[in-house]
Short mmCIF file of C-alpha atoms in Angstrom, two decimals:
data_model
loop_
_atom_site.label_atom_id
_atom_site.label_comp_id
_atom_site.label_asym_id
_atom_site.label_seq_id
_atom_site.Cartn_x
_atom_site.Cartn_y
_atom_site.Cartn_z
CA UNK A 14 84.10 165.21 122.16
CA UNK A 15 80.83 166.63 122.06
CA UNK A 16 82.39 169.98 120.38
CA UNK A 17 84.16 167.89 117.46
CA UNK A 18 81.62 165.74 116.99
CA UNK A 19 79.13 168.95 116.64
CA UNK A 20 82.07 170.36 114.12
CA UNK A 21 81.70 167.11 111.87
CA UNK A 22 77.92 167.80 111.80
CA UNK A 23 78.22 170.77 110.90
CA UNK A 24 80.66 170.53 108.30
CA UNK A 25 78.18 167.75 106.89
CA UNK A 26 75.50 169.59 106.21
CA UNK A 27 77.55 172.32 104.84
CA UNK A 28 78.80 170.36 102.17
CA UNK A 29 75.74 168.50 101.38
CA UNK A 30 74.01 171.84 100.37
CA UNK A 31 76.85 172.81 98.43
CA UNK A 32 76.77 169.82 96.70
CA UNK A 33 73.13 170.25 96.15
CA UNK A 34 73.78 173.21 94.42
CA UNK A 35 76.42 171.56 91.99
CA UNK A 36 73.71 169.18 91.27
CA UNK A 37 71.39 171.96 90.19
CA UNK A 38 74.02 173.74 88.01
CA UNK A 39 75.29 170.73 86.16
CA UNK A 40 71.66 169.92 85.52
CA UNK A 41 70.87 173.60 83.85
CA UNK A 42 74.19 173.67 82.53
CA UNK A 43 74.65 177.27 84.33
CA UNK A 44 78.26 177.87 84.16
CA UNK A 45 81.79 176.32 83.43
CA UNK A 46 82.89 175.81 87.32
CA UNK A 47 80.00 173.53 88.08
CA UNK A 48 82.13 169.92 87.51
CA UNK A 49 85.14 172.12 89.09
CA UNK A 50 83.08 172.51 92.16
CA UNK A 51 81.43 169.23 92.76
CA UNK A 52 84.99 167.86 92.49
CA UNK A 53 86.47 170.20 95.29
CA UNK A 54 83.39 169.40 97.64
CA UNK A 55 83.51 165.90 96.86
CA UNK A 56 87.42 166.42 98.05
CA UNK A 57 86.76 168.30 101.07
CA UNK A 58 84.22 165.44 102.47
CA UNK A 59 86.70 162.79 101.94
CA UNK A 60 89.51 164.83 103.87
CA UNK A 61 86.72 165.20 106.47
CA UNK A 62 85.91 161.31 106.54
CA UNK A 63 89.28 160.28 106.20
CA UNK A 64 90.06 160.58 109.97
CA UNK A 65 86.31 159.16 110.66
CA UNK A 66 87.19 155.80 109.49
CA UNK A 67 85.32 153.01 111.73
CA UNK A 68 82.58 155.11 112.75
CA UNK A 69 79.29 153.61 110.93
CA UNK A 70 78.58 154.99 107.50
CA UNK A 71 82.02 156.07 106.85
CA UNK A 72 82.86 153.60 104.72
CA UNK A 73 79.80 153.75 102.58
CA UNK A 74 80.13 157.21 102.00
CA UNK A 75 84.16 157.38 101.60
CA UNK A 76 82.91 154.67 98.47
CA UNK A 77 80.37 156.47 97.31
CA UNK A 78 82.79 159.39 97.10
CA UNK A 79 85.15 157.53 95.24
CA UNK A 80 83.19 156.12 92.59
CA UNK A 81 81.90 159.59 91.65
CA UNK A 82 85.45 160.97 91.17
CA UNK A 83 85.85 158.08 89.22
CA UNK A 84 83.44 159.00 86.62
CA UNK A 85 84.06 162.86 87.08
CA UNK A 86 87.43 162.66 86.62
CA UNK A 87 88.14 162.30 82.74
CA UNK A 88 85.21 164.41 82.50
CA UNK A 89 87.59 167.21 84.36
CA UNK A 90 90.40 166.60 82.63
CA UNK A 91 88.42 167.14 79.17
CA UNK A 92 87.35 170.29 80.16
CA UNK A 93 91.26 172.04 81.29
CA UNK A 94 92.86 170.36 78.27
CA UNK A 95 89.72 172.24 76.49
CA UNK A 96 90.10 175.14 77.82
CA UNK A 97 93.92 175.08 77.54
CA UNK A 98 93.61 174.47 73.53
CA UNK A 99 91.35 177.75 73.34
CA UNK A 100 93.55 179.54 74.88
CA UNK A 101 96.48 178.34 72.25
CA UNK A 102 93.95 178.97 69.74
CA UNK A 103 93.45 175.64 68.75
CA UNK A 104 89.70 176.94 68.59
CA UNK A 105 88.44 173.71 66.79
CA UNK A 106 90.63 171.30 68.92
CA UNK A 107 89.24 172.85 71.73
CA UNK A 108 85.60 172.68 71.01
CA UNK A 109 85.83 169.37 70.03
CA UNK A 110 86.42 168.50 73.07
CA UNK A 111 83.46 170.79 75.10
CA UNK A 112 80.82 169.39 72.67
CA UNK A 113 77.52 168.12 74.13
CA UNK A 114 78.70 169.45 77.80
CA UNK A 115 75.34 170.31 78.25
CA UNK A 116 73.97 166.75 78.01
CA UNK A 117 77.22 165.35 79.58
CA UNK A 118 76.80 167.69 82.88
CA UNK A 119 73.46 166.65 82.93
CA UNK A 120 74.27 162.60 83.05
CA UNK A 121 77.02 163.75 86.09
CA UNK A 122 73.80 165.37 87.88
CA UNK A 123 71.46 162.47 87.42
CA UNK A 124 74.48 160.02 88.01
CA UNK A 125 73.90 157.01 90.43
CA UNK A 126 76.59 157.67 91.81
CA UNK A 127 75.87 161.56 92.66
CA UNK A 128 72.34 160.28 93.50
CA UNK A 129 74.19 157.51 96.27
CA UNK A 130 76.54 160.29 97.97
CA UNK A 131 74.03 162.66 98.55
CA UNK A 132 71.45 159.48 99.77
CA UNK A 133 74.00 158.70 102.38
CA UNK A 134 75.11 161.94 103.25
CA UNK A 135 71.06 162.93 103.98
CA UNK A 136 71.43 160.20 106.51
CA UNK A 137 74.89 160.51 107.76
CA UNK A 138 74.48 163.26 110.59
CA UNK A 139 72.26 160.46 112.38
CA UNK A 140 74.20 158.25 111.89
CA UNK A 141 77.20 160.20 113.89
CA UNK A 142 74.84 161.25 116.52
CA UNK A 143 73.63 157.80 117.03
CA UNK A 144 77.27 157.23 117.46
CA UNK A 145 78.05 159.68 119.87
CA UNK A 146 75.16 158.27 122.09
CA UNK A 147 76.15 154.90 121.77
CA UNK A 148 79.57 155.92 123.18
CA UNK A 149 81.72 154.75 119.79
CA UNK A 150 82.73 158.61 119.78
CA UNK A 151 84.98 158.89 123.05
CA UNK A 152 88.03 161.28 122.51
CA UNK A 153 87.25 161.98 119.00
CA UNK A 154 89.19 165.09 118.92
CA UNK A 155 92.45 162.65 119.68
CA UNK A 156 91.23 160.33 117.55
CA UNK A 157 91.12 162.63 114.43
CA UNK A 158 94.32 164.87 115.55
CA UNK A 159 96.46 161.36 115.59
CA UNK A 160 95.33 160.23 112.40
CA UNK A 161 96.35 163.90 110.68
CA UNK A 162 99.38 163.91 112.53
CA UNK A 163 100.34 160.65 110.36
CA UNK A 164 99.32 162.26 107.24
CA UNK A 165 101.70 164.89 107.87
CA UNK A 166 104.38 162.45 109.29
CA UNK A 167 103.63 160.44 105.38
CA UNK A 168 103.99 164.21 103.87
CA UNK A 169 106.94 165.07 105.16
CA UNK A 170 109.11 161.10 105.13
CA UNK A 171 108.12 161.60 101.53
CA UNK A 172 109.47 164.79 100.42
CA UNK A 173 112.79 163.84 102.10
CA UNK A 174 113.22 160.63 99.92
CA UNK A 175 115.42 162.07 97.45
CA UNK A 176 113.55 159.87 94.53
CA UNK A 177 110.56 161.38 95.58
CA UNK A 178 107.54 160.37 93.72
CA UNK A 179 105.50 163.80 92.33
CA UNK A 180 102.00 161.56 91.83
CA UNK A 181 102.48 160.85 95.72
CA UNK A 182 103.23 163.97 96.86
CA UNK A 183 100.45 165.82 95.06
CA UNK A 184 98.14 163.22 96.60
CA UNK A 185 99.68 163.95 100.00
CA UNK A 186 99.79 167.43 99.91
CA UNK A 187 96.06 167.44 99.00
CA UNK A 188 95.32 165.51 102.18
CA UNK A 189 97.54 167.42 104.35
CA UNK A 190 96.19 170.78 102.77
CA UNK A 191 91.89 169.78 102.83
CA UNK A 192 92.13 167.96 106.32
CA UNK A 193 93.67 171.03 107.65
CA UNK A 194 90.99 173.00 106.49
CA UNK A 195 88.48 170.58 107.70
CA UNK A 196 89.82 170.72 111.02
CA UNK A 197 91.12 174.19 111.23
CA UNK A 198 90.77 174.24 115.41
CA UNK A 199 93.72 171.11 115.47
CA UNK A 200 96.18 173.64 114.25
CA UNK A 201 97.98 171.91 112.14
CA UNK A 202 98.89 174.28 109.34
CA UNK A 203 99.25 177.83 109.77
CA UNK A 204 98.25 180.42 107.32
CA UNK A 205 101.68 180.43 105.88
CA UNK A 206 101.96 176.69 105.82
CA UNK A 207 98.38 176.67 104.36
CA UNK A 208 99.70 179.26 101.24
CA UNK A 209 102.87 176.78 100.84
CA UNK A 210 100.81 174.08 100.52
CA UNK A 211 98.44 175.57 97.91
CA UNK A 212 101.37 176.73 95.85
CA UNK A 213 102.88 173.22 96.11
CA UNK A 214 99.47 171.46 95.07
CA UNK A 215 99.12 174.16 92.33
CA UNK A 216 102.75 173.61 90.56
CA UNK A 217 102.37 169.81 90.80
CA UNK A 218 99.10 170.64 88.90
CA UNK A 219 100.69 172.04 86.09
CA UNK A 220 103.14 169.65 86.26
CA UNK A 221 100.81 166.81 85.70
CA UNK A 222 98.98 169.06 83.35
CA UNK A 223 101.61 168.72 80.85
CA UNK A 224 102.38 165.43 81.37
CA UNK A 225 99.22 164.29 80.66
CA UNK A 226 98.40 166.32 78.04
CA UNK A 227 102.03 164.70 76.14
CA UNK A 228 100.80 161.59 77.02
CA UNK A 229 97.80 162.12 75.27
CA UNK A 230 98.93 163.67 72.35
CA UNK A 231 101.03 160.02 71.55
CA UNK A 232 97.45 159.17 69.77
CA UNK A 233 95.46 162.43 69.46
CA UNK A 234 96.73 163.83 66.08
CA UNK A 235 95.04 167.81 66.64
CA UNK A 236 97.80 168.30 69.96
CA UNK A 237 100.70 168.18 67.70
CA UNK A 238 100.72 171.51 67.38
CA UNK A 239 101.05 171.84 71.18
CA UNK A 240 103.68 169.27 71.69
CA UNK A 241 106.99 171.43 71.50
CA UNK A 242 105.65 173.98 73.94
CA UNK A 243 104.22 171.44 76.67
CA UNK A 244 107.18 169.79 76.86
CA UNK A 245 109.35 172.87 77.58
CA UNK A 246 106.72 173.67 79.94
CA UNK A 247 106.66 170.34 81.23
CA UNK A 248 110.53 171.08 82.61
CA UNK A 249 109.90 174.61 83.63
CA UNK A 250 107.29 173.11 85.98
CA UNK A 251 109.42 170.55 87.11
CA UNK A 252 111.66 172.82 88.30
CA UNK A 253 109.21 175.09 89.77
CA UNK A 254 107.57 172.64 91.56
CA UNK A 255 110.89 171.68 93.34
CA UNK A 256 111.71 174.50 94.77
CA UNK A 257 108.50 175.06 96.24
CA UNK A 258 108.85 171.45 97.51
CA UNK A 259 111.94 172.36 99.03
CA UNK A 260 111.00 175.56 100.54
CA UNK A 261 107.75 173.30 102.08
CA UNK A 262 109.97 170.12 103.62
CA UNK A 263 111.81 173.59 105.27
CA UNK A 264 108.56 174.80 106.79
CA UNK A 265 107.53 171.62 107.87
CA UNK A 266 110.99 171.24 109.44
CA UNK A 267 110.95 174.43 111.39
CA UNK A 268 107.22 173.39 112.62
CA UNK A 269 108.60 170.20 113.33
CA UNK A 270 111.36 171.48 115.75
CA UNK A 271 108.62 173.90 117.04
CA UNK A 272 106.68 171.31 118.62
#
């Protein structure tokens, strides 16, 4: 117990530096992965709380966490649609869209909401070892191993259903995929497993990409130009994205029947 809980310390403090350092490039406006990288962090402590749930602070912070990908997250999606316009060369569509990023990364770093997560995350390491000594910790290795194990289970029921839902499984995958990698010494994922994922959560991406980008061009005259092409790629990546899916409910199979 005491290893884990050591683990989930460390992994704390890890990620509250890094996002410190977001912080400081949004607010100077340093470079174009800053928003990027708050996001991911922001991901990889929820993955790491996720299995935490009913241990004091958790819930604060798993709220905290949400509310600031609920402001980042248009934010985000400004930026790739951006980003995929220049590289169309729909130069003016594109910088539209990136105007006043200094001023808008620089709300994001003075955010209440960044401000709360990294207020509860300077407390949140005594607030686990507080637990530990209290005795609300026992078995927490079991604890967090069962709880993955279920995320998997939820990953793998799903891309059986034959109606699968590709929203879900990108949300699942991401789960499975981060709380692996926050709790590499489970062994839940493999390296192989680990690549699958990634190339699973990376072709849903584009996927949803394109759909969203269609969706918004419905009411955003200066995508028209875009239209034809996103919707071919839109059923290119469909396909795609299947047969990765398929060749991951395989591997999960095999590890399945391994166990």
């Amino acid at each position: 117990m005491a290893a884990m809980l050591d683990h989930v310390v460390a992994q704390v403090l890890t990620l509250q530096v890094r996002l410190l350092a977001c912080r400081e490039r949004l607010a100077a406006d340093t470079d174009s992965e800053a928003l990027h990288d708050l996001r991911t962090n922001v991901r990889r402590l929820r993955s790491l709380l996720r299995p935490l749930r009913g241990l004091p602070g958790v819930e604060q912070l798993e709220g905290a966490c949400k509310s600031l990908g609920a402001l980042t997250t248009p934010l985000r999606d400004r930026e790739v649609l951006a980003a995929e316009l220049l590289r169309r060369g729909q130069v003016e569509a594109g910088r539209r869209r990136l105007a006043g990023r200094a001023q808008t990364f620089a709300r994001v770093a003075g955010s209440a909401e960044l401000t709360r997560v990294l207020a509860i995350l300077d407390a949140f390491p005594l607030f686990l070892r507080a637990a530990g000594r209290e005795g609300l910790t026992p078995k927490l290795a079991q604890r967090i191993d069962r709880r993955l194990v279920k995320q998997w289970h939820k990953l793998h029921d799903a891309l059986r259903d034959p109606a699968h839902d590709r929203h879900r499984l990108r949300l699942l995958i991401k789960r499975a995929r981060y709380g692996d990698e926050a709790y590499p010494q489970l062994g839940h994922a493999g390296e192989k497993l680990q690549k699958l994922l990634k190339r699973a959560q990376g072709d849903l991406g584009d996927w949803h990409d394109r759909l969203q980008w269609l969706l918004q061009g419905r009411d955003q005259a200066d995508l028209e130009p875009c239209l034809e092409q996103w919707e071919r790629e839109l059923h290119e990546a469909e396909q795609t994205a299947d047969t990765t899916l398929e060749a991951l409910l395989k591997a999960l199979r095999r590890v399945k029947a391994g166990k």
